[in-house]
């Protein structure tokens, strides 16, 4: 069977005690890969698919917001960490650089008042050279992928999708934490830390320096926008700079007839071979990052809510850099995914760490 970019197939084999499921990725015919290997998904020994909202599966409210989403979790095998935050999709509106340390008396945050207020006479406008998307799971696992907008005449399209490695600005994945802090004249400010378990700028297993601490203070500007203020070493300046990043929350949408949201996390780790990878699905987006030594592969997929047909066939790859392979297609099949399941592709084995399905309470009230 020859599959086009928009085709998808899956078959189950029953010749083993635990049935395996073969999944054909929509991107097997990509310009970067001639590998025809199949993705093999092996469920945990006790398979109970992700429960629909009308099932009798116990539900767990979000730990951080009792009135928030109700999690209907597929706890098969080792249970994932309890939810510590609401699943989140965010895009970066801009990044703005300031001196480090800041001149005395510099107001923080600074950039959201430009160009009307500019007491330190810094550049008068914010800018965004990338298309940056961050997906964060209910257990605070995140994937952050930052892709340069077109830089050269030969760059085709807003996003790279043929493996153009020079279009990757930065990609990293790990766990995030957040705690409230007191800031004069501000409410609901928090300090967040993102621990980089893998980072496109730091090869795996080569005895080199580890990613530095990544942290910032988060100032809520309005219900959709949050401004991050922090400082870090920035390779483009070869110096430590203060920075401000404006983040916009994107509403999660359902991709199924039940009206539920989905979140899935898969991970691979083989440090002795220089391999680490994470794939995260939150709602209508899937992103993955794979490090193989110094080589980095990233992918970004989005659900086409304007299409018709089977859910798994309506996912579109909208970005790709590198020449490795990421099993993002497994995240298109939440009905088969369970915590503890194993995803095998070639020599790589990915393990499902989180699998969540939930429905927002006010939506349930509307349907009732």
CSV table of C-alpha atoms in Angstrom, one decimal:
chain,number,residue,atom,x,y,z
A,1,UNK,CA,0.0,0.0,0.0
A,2,UNK,CA,1.3,3.4,-1.0
A,3,UNK,CA,0.3,6.1,1.4
A,4,UNK,CA,0.1,9.8,0.5
A,5,UNK,CA,0.8,12.5,3.1
A,6,UNK,CA,-2.9,12.6,4.1
A,7,UNK,CA,-3.4,8.8,4.4
A,8,UNK,CA,-3.1,6.8,7.5
A,9,UNK,CA,-3.6,3.1,8.3
A,10,UNK,CA,-3.5,0.9,11.3
A,11,UNK,CA,-3.7,-2.9,11.7
A,12,UNK,CA,-3.6,-5.1,14.8
A,13,UNK,CA,-1.7,-8.4,15.0
A,14,UNK,CA,-3.0,-11.1,17.4
A,15,UNK,CA,-0.1,-13.6,17.2
A,16,UNK,CA,1.4,-12.5,20.5
A,17,UNK,CA,0.1,-12.5,24.1
A,18,UNK,CA,-0.2,-8.7,24.0
A,19,UNK,CA,-1.5,-7.6,20.5
A,20,UNK,CA,0.6,-5.1,18.7
A,21,UNK,CA,-0.7,-2.3,16.5
A,22,UNK,CA,1.0,-1.2,13.3
A,23,UNK,CA,0.7,2.5,12.6
A,24,UNK,CA,1.7,4.0,9.3
A,25,UNK,CA,2.9,7.6,9.6
A,26,UNK,CA,1.4,10.2,7.2
A,27,UNK,CA,4.9,11.5,6.5
A,28,UNK,CA,6.7,8.4,5.4
A,29,UNK,CA,7.1,9.9,1.9
A,30,UNK,CA,8.7,13.0,3.2
A,31,UNK,CA,11.6,14.5,1.3
A,32,UNK,CA,13.9,13.6,4.1
A,33,UNK,CA,13.2,10.0,4.7
A,34,UNK,CA,13.1,6.9,2.5
A,35,UNK,CA,12.7,4.6,5.5
A,36,UNK,CA,9.6,2.5,5.1
A,37,UNK,CA,9.7,1.0,8.7
A,38,UNK,CA,6.4,0.8,10.5
A,39,UNK,CA,5.6,2.2,13.9
A,40,UNK,CA,4.7,-0.7,16.2
A,41,UNK,CA,2.6,0.2,19.2
A,42,UNK,CA,2.4,-2.4,22.0
A,43,UNK,CA,-0.2,-1.7,24.7
A,44,UNK,CA,0.3,-2.5,28.3
A,45,UNK,CA,-0.6,-6.0,29.3
A,46,UNK,CA,-4.0,-4.9,30.7
A,47,UNK,CA,-5.5,-2.8,28.0
A,48,UNK,CA,-8.4,-0.5,28.8
A,49,UNK,CA,-8.6,2.3,26.2
A,50,UNK,CA,-8.9,5.9,27.2
A,51,UNK,CA,-12.4,6.3,28.7
A,52,UNK,CA,-15.0,8.4,27.0
A,53,UNK,CA,-16.7,10.9,29.3
A,54,UNK,CA,-19.8,8.8,29.9
A,55,UNK,CA,-17.8,5.8,31.2
A,56,UNK,CA,-17.6,4.7,34.8
A,57,UNK,CA,-13.9,5.4,35.0
A,58,UNK,CA,-13.1,7.5,38.1
A,59,UNK,CA,-12.3,11.1,37.3
A,60,UNK,CA,-9.7,13.3,38.9
A,61,UNK,CA,-10.2,17.1,39.1
A,62,UNK,CA,-7.3,19.3,38.1
A,63,UNK,CA,-5.1,19.7,41.2
A,64,UNK,CA,-4.5,23.4,40.6
A,65,UNK,CA,-8.0,24.4,39.8
A,66,UNK,CA,-10.8,22.4,41.4
A,67,UNK,CA,-13.3,24.0,39.1
A,68,UNK,CA,-11.2,23.5,36.0
A,69,UNK,CA,-11.1,20.6,33.5
A,70,UNK,CA,-12.0,17.1,34.8
A,71,UNK,CA,-9.3,14.6,33.8
A,72,UNK,CA,-10.5,11.2,32.6
A,73,UNK,CA,-7.1,9.5,32.7
A,74,UNK,CA,-6.1,6.2,31.1
A,75,UNK,CA,-4.2,4.8,34.1
A,76,UNK,CA,-2.8,1.5,32.6
A,77,UNK,CA,0.3,0.2,34.1
A,78,UNK,CA,2.3,2.9,36.1
A,79,UNK,CA,0.1,5.9,36.6
A,80,UNK,CA,1.3,9.2,35.2
A,81,UNK,CA,2.1,12.0,37.7
A,82,UNK,CA,-1.0,13.7,39.1
A,83,UNK,CA,-2.1,16.8,37.2
A,84,UNK,CA,-0.2,19.8,38.6
A,85,UNK,CA,-1.4,22.4,36.0
A,86,UNK,CA,-4.0,22.8,33.3
A,87,UNK,CA,-2.8,21.7,29.9
A,88,UNK,CA,-1.7,24.7,27.9
A,89,UNK,CA,-1.0,25.8,24.4
A,90,UNK,CA,0.9,29.1,24.0
A,91,UNK,CA,2.5,31.1,21.2
A,92,UNK,CA,5.1,33.8,21.6
A,93,UNK,CA,4.0,37.2,20.3
A,94,UNK,CA,7.5,38.8,20.6
A,95,UNK,CA,10.8,38.8,22.3
A,96,UNK,CA,12.4,42.0,23.5
A,97,UNK,CA,16.0,42.4,24.7
A,98,UNK,CA,17.1,44.8,27.4
A,99,UNK,CA,20.5,45.4,29.1
A,100,UNK,CA,21.7,43.1,31.9
A,101,UNK,CA,21.8,44.2,34.5
A,102,UNK,CA,19.0,46.7,34.1
A,103,UNK,CA,19.8,50.4,34.6
A,104,UNK,CA,18.6,51.6,38.0
A,105,UNK,CA,15.0,52.6,38.0
A,106,UNK,CA,14.1,50.7,34.9
A,107,UNK,CA,10.4,49.7,35.2
A,108,UNK,CA,9.6,46.0,34.9
A,109,UNK,CA,7.9,44.8,32.9
A,110,UNK,CA,9.1,47.3,30.2
A,111,UNK,CA,8.2,46.3,26.7
A,112,UNK,CA,4.4,46.2,26.9
A,113,UNK,CA,4.3,50.0,27.2
A,114,UNK,CA,6.3,50.6,24.0
A,115,UNK,CA,6.5,52.8,22.0
A,116,UNK,CA,4.5,55.3,24.1
A,117,UNK,CA,6.7,54.9,27.3
A,118,UNK,CA,10.4,54.4,26.8
A,119,UNK,CA,12.2,56.0,29.8
A,120,UNK,CA,15.6,54.3,29.1
A,121,UNK,CA,15.5,55.1,25.4
A,122,UNK,CA,15.7,51.5,24.2
A,123,UNK,CA,14.6,50.3,20.7
A,124,UNK,CA,11.0,51.5,20.4
A,125,UNK,CA,9.3,48.3,19.0
A,126,UNK,CA,9.1,44.7,19.9
A,127,UNK,CA,9.9,42.0,17.3
A,128,UNK,CA,9.3,38.3,16.6
A,129,UNK,CA,11.8,36.5,14.4
A,130,UNK,CA,10.4,33.1,15.0
A,131,UNK,CA,7.2,31.0,15.0
A,132,UNK,CA,7.3,29.7,18.6
A,133,UNK,CA,4.8,27.2,20.1
A,134,UNK,CA,4.8,25.6,23.5
A,135,UNK,CA,2.7,22.6,24.5
A,136,UNK,CA,2.4,21.7,28.2
A,137,UNK,CA,0.7,18.6,29.5
A,138,UNK,CA,-1.4,18.3,32.7
A,139,UNK,CA,1.6,16.9,34.5
A,140,UNK,CA,3.8,19.8,33.3
A,141,UNK,CA,5.8,18.1,30.6
A,142,UNK,CA,6.4,20.6,27.8
A,143,UNK,CA,7.9,20.9,24.3
A,144,UNK,CA,9.0,24.3,23.2
A,145,UNK,CA,9.9,24.7,19.4
A,146,UNK,CA,11.1,27.9,17.9
A,147,UNK,CA,11.4,28.1,14.1
A,148,UNK,CA,12.8,31.0,12.2
A,149,UNK,CA,10.6,32.8,9.8
A,150,UNK,CA,12.0,32.9,6.3
A,151,UNK,CA,15.6,34.2,6.3
A,152,UNK,CA,16.8,33.6,2.8
A,153,UNK,CA,15.3,33.9,-0.7
A,154,UNK,CA,15.4,30.1,-1.0
A,155,UNK,CA,13.3,29.5,2.2
A,156,UNK,CA,9.9,28.4,1.1
A,157,UNK,CA,6.8,29.2,3.2
A,158,UNK,CA,6.4,30.6,6.7
A,159,UNK,CA,7.6,27.4,8.3
A,160,UNK,CA,10.2,24.9,7.3
A,161,UNK,CA,8.7,21.5,6.3
A,162,UNK,CA,11.5,19.7,4.4
A,163,UNK,CA,14.0,19.3,7.1
A,164,UNK,CA,15.8,22.7,6.7
A,165,UNK,CA,17.9,22.6,9.8
A,166,UNK,CA,19.0,26.2,9.5
A,167,UNK,CA,15.4,27.2,10.2
A,168,UNK,CA,15.5,25.8,13.7
A,169,UNK,CA,16.3,28.5,16.2
A,170,UNK,CA,15.9,26.5,19.4
A,171,UNK,CA,13.9,23.5,20.7
A,172,UNK,CA,13.8,22.0,24.1
A,173,UNK,CA,11.6,19.8,26.3
A,174,UNK,CA,11.3,19.0,30.0
A,175,UNK,CA,9.2,19.8,33.1
A,176,UNK,CA,8.0,23.2,34.3
A,177,UNK,CA,7.2,24.5,37.7
A,178,UNK,CA,5.5,27.7,38.9
A,179,UNK,CA,5.0,29.4,42.2
A,180,UNK,CA,3.3,32.8,43.2
A,181,UNK,CA,5.5,35.7,44.1
A,182,UNK,CA,4.8,39.2,45.6
A,183,UNK,CA,5.5,42.1,43.2
A,184,UNK,CA,4.4,45.7,44.2
A,185,UNK,CA,1.5,47.0,42.2
A,186,UNK,CA,0.9,43.7,40.5
A,187,UNK,CA,-1.4,40.8,41.2
A,188,UNK,CA,-1.1,37.1,40.4
A,189,UNK,CA,2.6,37.2,39.4
A,190,UNK,CA,4.4,33.9,39.4
A,191,UNK,CA,8.0,32.7,39.1
A,192,UNK,CA,8.4,29.8,36.6
A,193,UNK,CA,11.2,27.4,35.9
A,194,UNK,CA,11.6,25.2,32.8
A,195,UNK,CA,14.0,22.3,33.4
A,196,UNK,CA,15.5,21.3,30.0
A,197,UNK,CA,15.7,17.5,29.9
A,198,UNK,CA,16.8,17.8,26.3
A,199,UNK,CA,17.9,20.9,24.4
A,200,UNK,CA,18.9,21.3,20.7
A,201,UNK,CA,21.9,23.4,21.8
A,202,UNK,CA,23.3,20.7,24.1
A,203,UNK,CA,24.2,17.2,22.6
A,204,UNK,CA,23.2,14.2,24.6
A,205,UNK,CA,25.7,12.0,26.2
A,206,UNK,CA,28.9,13.8,25.1
A,207,UNK,CA,30.1,15.0,28.5
A,208,UNK,CA,29.5,18.6,27.5
A,209,UNK,CA,27.9,21.4,29.6
A,210,UNK,CA,24.3,21.0,30.7
A,211,UNK,CA,21.6,23.5,29.8
A,212,UNK,CA,21.6,26.4,32.2
A,213,UNK,CA,18.7,27.3,34.5
A,214,UNK,CA,15.7,28.7,32.5
A,215,UNK,CA,13.4,30.8,34.6
A,216,UNK,CA,11.4,34.0,34.6
A,217,UNK,CA,8.8,36.1,36.3
A,218,UNK,CA,5.3,35.9,34.7
A,219,UNK,CA,3.2,39.0,34.7
A,220,UNK,CA,-0.4,38.6,33.6
A,221,UNK,CA,-1.3,41.4,31.1
A,222,UNK,CA,-4.9,40.2,30.4
A,223,UNK,CA,-6.7,36.9,30.4
A,224,UNK,CA,-4.9,35.8,27.2
A,225,UNK,CA,-1.5,37.5,27.5
A,226,UNK,CA,1.3,36.9,30.0
A,227,UNK,CA,4.7,38.7,29.9
A,228,UNK,CA,7.8,36.8,30.9
A,229,UNK,CA,10.7,38.8,32.3
A,230,UNK,CA,14.1,37.1,32.8
A,231,UNK,CA,17.7,37.0,31.8
A,232,UNK,CA,19.9,34.4,30.0
A,233,UNK,CA,22.9,34.0,27.8
A,234,UNK,CA,21.8,34.6,24.2
A,235,UNK,CA,24.0,33.1,21.5
A,236,UNK,CA,23.1,35.8,18.9
A,237,UNK,CA,24.7,38.4,21.2
A,238,UNK,CA,27.3,36.1,22.8
A,239,UNK,CA,26.3,37.8,26.1
A,240,UNK,CA,23.9,37.7,28.9
A,241,UNK,CA,20.8,39.9,28.2
A,242,UNK,CA,17.6,40.7,30.0
A,243,UNK,CA,14.6,39.7,27.9
A,244,UNK,CA,10.9,40.0,27.9
A,245,UNK,CA,8.6,37.5,26.0
A,246,UNK,CA,4.9,38.0,25.5
A,247,UNK,CA,3.0,34.8,25.5
A,248,UNK,CA,-0.6,34.3,24.2
A,249,UNK,CA,-2.7,31.4,25.4
A,250,UNK,CA,-4.4,29.4,22.6
A,251,UNK,CA,-7.8,27.8,23.5
A,252,UNK,CA,-7.6,24.0,23.4
A,253,UNK,CA,-10.1,22.4,21.0
A,254,UNK,CA,-11.6,19.0,20.7
A,255,UNK,CA,-10.8,16.8,17.7
A,256,UNK,CA,-13.5,14.2,18.2
A,257,UNK,CA,-17.3,13.7,18.3
A,258,UNK,CA,-17.3,13.5,22.1
A,259,UNK,CA,-16.1,17.0,22.5
A,260,UNK,CA,-13.3,16.0,24.8
A,261,UNK,CA,-9.7,17.3,24.9
A,262,UNK,CA,-6.7,15.0,24.6
A,263,UNK,CA,-3.2,15.2,26.0
A,264,UNK,CA,-0.5,12.6,25.4
A,265,UNK,CA,3.3,12.4,26.3
A,266,UNK,CA,5.8,9.9,24.9
A,267,UNK,CA,9.5,9.7,25.7
A,268,UNK,CA,12.6,7.9,24.4
A,269,UNK,CA,16.0,7.8,26.3
A,270,UNK,CA,19.2,6.0,25.4
A,271,UNK,CA,21.9,8.3,26.8
A,272,UNK,CA,24.7,5.9,25.9
A,273,UNK,CA,23.8,6.3,22.3
A,274,UNK,CA,23.2,10.0,22.6
A,275,UNK,CA,19.4,9.8,22.1
A,276,UNK,CA,16.6,11.6,23.9
A,277,UNK,CA,13.2,12.5,22.6
A,278,UNK,CA,9.8,13.8,23.7
A,279,UNK,CA,6.5,14.0,21.9
A,280,UNK,CA,3.6,16.0,23.4
A,281,UNK,CA,0.1,16.3,22.2
A,282,UNK,CA,-2.2,18.9,23.7
A,283,UNK,CA,-5.6,19.3,22.1
A,284,UNK,CA,-5.2,20.2,18.4
A,285,UNK,CA,-1.4,20.3,18.3
A,286,UNK,CA,1.4,17.7,18.5
A,287,UNK,CA,5.1,18.6,18.8
A,288,UNK,CA,8.1,16.4,19.1
A,289,UNK,CA,11.9,16.9,19.6
A,290,UNK,CA,14.5,14.2,19.0
A,291,UNK,CA,18.2,14.6,19.8
A,292,UNK,CA,20.7,12.1,18.3
A,293,UNK,CA,24.1,13.3,19.5
A,294,UNK,CA,24.4,16.8,18.0
A,295,UNK,CA,21.6,16.2,15.5
A,296,UNK,CA,18.1,17.6,16.3
A,297,UNK,CA,14.8,16.7,14.6
A,298,UNK,CA,11.6,18.6,15.3
A,299,UNK,CA,8.0,18.2,14.0
A,300,UNK,CA,4.8,20.2,14.5
A,301,UNK,CA,1.4,18.9,13.6
A,302,UNK,CA,-2.0,20.6,13.7
A,303,UNK,CA,-5.5,19.1,13.4
A,304,UNK,CA,-7.5,20.2,10.4
A,305,UNK,CA,-10.9,21.1,11.8
A,306,UNK,CA,-12.2,22.1,8.4
A,307,UNK,CA,-11.7,18.6,6.9
A,308,UNK,CA,-13.9,15.6,6.9
A,309,UNK,CA,-13.4,11.9,7.6
A,310,UNK,CA,-11.6,9.8,10.2
A,311,UNK,CA,-9.9,11.9,12.9
A,312,UNK,CA,-6.5,10.3,12.4
A,313,UNK,CA,-6.4,11.3,8.7
A,314,UNK,CA,-7.1,15.0,9.4
A,315,UNK,CA,-3.7,15.9,11.0
A,316,UNK,CA,-1.4,18.0,8.9
A,317,UNK,CA,2.4,18.3,9.4
A,318,UNK,CA,3.0,22.1,9.4
A,319,UNK,CA,6.7,22.1,10.3
A,320,UNK,CA,9.7,19.8,10.3
A,321,UNK,CA,13.5,20.2,10.6
A,322,UNK,CA,16.2,17.6,10.7
A,323,UNK,CA,16.3,14.1,9.2
A,324,UNK,CA,15.3,11.8,12.1
A,325,UNK,CA,11.9,10.3,12.7
A,326,UNK,CA,9.3,11.2,15.4
A,327,UNK,CA,6.3,8.9,16.1
A,328,UNK,CA,3.8,11.8,16.2
A,329,UNK,CA,1.2,9.7,14.4
A,330,UNK,CA,0.7,7.6,17.5
A,331,UNK,CA,-0.8,10.7,19.2
A,332,UNK,CA,-3.4,10.9,16.5
A,333,UNK,CA,-4.9,7.6,17.8
A,334,UNK,CA,-5.9,8.3,21.5
A,335,UNK,CA,-8.3,5.4,21.4
A,336,UNK,CA,-5.3,2.9,21.4
A,337,UNK,CA,-2.9,4.9,23.6
A,338,UNK,CA,-2.4,3.9,27.2
A,339,UNK,CA,0.1,4.8,29.9
A,340,UNK,CA,2.9,2.3,29.9
A,341,UNK,CA,2.4,1.4,26.2
A,342,UNK,CA,5.6,1.1,24.0
A,343,UNK,CA,6.0,2.7,20.6
A,344,UNK,CA,8.7,1.0,18.5
A,345,UNK,CA,10.2,2.4,15.3
A,346,UNK,CA,13.4,0.9,14.0
A,347,UNK,CA,15.8,0.8,17.0
A,348,UNK,CA,13.9,3.3,19.0
A,349,UNK,CA,11.4,2.5,21.8
A,350,UNK,CA,9.2,5.3,23.1
A,351,UNK,CA,7.1,4.9,26.2
A,352,UNK,CA,3.8,6.5,26.8
A,353,UNK,CA,4.1,8.5,30.1
A,354,UNK,CA,0.8,10.5,30.0
A,355,UNK,CA,-2.6,9.9,28.4
A,356,UNK,CA,-5.4,12.2,29.4
A,357,UNK,CA,-8.9,12.8,28.2
A,358,UNK,CA,-11.2,15.5,29.7
A,359,UNK,CA,-14.1,17.6,29.2
A,360,UNK,CA,-14.5,21.2,30.5
A,361,UNK,CA,-17.2,21.3,33.1
A,362,UNK,CA,-19.1,24.3,31.8
A,363,UNK,CA,-19.3,22.6,28.4
A,364,UNK,CA,-20.8,19.5,30.1
A,365,UNK,CA,-23.4,21.8,31.7
A,366,UNK,CA,-24.3,23.3,28.3
A,367,UNK,CA,-24.9,19.9,26.8
A,368,UNK,CA,-27.0,18.8,29.8
